[in-house]
Amino acid sequence: MSFSPSVGWERARDKVNHLFNILISGMENNNLDKLKQCEKIESEIDLMVKEIRISHLKRLQNGECMPLSGVVFADIILHLERTGDLLCGISRNLLNIEQY
């Protein structure tokens, strides 16, 4: 299955990977500042995903991508966003534990 050239999901994937690495580093080094960064990065992922979805809908309307690959693409984007949400939730829980 192929996607149209400028889909942008790679940027979202890279941002989720960055969030994962920040979270792991914060956990391993007990670095609260790193854990606090996760919220900002997750917000950036949400904004990026919103932009990617809008761009995707425009490509669909213009016939620049196939509907089946569009469904798969939308699923990938959804799961990237959820992964960012879950990683951010872990950082929030760790920060809450540190308060006690």
CSV table of C-alpha atoms in Angstrom, one decimal:
chain,number,residue,atom,x,y,z
A,1,MET,CA,0.0,0.0,0.0
A,2,SER,CA,1.3,3.4,-0.9
A,3,PHE,CA,0.5,6.9,0.4
A,4,SER,CA,0.6,10.1,-1.5
A,5,PRO,CA,4.0,11.9,-1.2
A,6,SER,CA,3.2,14.7,1.3
A,7,VAL,CA,1.1,12.9,3.9
A,8,GLY,CA,3.2,14.0,6.9
A,9,TRP,CA,2.6,11.0,9.1
A,10,GLU,CA,6.4,10.6,9.4
A,11,ARG,CA,6.6,13.9,11.3
A,12,ALA,CA,4.0,12.7,13.8
A,13,ARG,CA,5.7,9.4,14.2
A,14,ASP,CA,9.0,11.2,14.9
A,15,LYS,CA,7.4,13.4,17.4
A,16,VAL,CA,5.8,10.4,19.2
A,17,ASN,CA,9.3,8.8,19.2
A,18,HIS,CA,10.7,12.0,20.7
A,19,LEU,CA,8.0,12.0,23.4
A,20,PHE,CA,8.8,8.3,24.2
A,21,ASN,CA,12.5,9.1,24.5
A,22,ILE,CA,11.9,12.1,26.7
A,23,LEU,CA,9.6,10.0,29.0
A,24,ILE,CA,12.1,7.1,29.2
A,25,SER,CA,15.0,9.6,30.0
A,26,GLY,CA,12.9,11.3,32.7
A,27,MET,CA,12.0,7.9,34.2
A,28,GLU,CA,15.5,6.5,34.2
A,29,ASN,CA,17.1,9.6,35.6
A,30,ASN,CA,14.3,10.7,37.8
A,31,ASN,CA,14.3,14.0,35.9
A,32,LEU,CA,11.0,15.8,36.7
A,33,ASP,CA,11.8,18.5,34.2
A,34,LYS,CA,11.9,16.0,31.4
A,35,LEU,CA,8.6,14.5,32.6
A,36,LYS,CA,7.1,18.0,32.6
A,37,GLN,CA,8.1,18.4,28.9
A,38,CYS,CA,5.9,15.6,27.9
A,39,GLU,CA,2.7,17.7,28.2
A,40,LYS,CA,4.0,20.3,25.7
A,41,ILE,CA,5.2,17.6,23.3
A,42,GLU,CA,1.9,15.9,23.4
A,43,SER,CA,0.1,19.1,22.6
A,44,GLU,CA,2.4,19.6,19.6
A,45,ILE,CA,1.4,16.1,18.5
A,46,ASP,CA,-2.3,16.9,18.8
A,47,LEU,CA,-1.8,20.0,16.7
A,48,MET,CA,0.3,18.2,14.1
A,49,VAL,CA,-2.3,15.4,13.8
A,50,LYS,CA,-5.1,18.0,13.3
A,51,GLU,CA,-3.1,19.6,10.5
A,52,ILE,CA,-2.4,16.2,9.0
A,53,ARG,CA,-6.1,15.2,9.1
A,54,ILE,CA,-7.1,18.5,7.4
A,55,SER,CA,-4.5,17.9,4.7
A,56,HIS,CA,-5.6,14.3,4.3
A,57,LEU,CA,-9.3,15.4,3.7
A,58,LYS,CA,-8.2,17.9,1.1
A,59,ARG,CA,-6.2,15.2,-0.7
A,60,LEU,CA,-9.2,12.9,-0.6
A,61,GLN,CA,-11.5,15.6,-2.0
A,62,ASN,CA,-9.0,16.3,-4.8
A,63,GLY,CA,-8.7,12.6,-5.7
A,64,GLU,CA,-5.0,12.7,-4.8
A,65,CYS,CA,-5.2,9.5,-2.7
A,66,MET,CA,-7.1,6.2,-2.8
A,67,PRO,CA,-10.0,5.8,-0.4
A,68,LEU,CA,-8.6,2.5,0.9
A,69,SER,CA,-5.2,3.8,1.7
A,70,GLY,CA,-6.9,6.8,3.2
A,71,VAL,CA,-8.7,4.6,5.7
A,72,VAL,CA,-5.4,3.0,6.6
A,73,PHE,CA,-3.7,6.4,6.8
A,74,ALA,CA,-6.4,7.7,9.1
A,75,ASP,CA,-6.0,4.7,11.4
A,76,ILE,CA,-2.2,5.2,11.6
A,77,ILE,CA,-2.7,8.8,12.6
A,78,LEU,CA,-5.4,7.9,15.2
A,79,HIS,CA,-3.0,5.4,16.8
A,80,LEU,CA,-0.1,7.8,16.8
A,81,GLU,CA,-2.3,10.4,18.6
A,82,ARG,CA,-3.4,7.8,21.1
A,83,THR,CA,0.1,6.7,21.7
A,84,GLY,CA,1.1,10.3,22.5
A,85,ASP,CA,-1.9,10.5,24.9
A,86,LEU,CA,-0.9,7.3,26.6
A,87,LEU,CA,2.8,8.4,27.0
A,88,CYS,CA,1.7,11.8,28.4
A,89,GLY,CA,-0.6,10.0,30.8
A,90,ILE,CA,2.3,8.0,32.1
A,91,SER,CA,4.3,11.1,32.7
A,92,ARG,CA,1.4,12.7,34.5
A,93,ASN,CA,1.1,9.7,36.8
A,94,LEU,CA,4.8,9.7,37.5
A,95,LEU,CA,4.7,13.4,38.4
A,96,ASN,CA,1.7,12.8,40.7
A,97,ILE,CA,3.6,10.1,42.4
A,98,GLU,CA,6.5,12.4,43.0
A,99,GLN,CA,4.3,14.8,44.8
A,100,TYR,CA,3.7,12.3,47.6
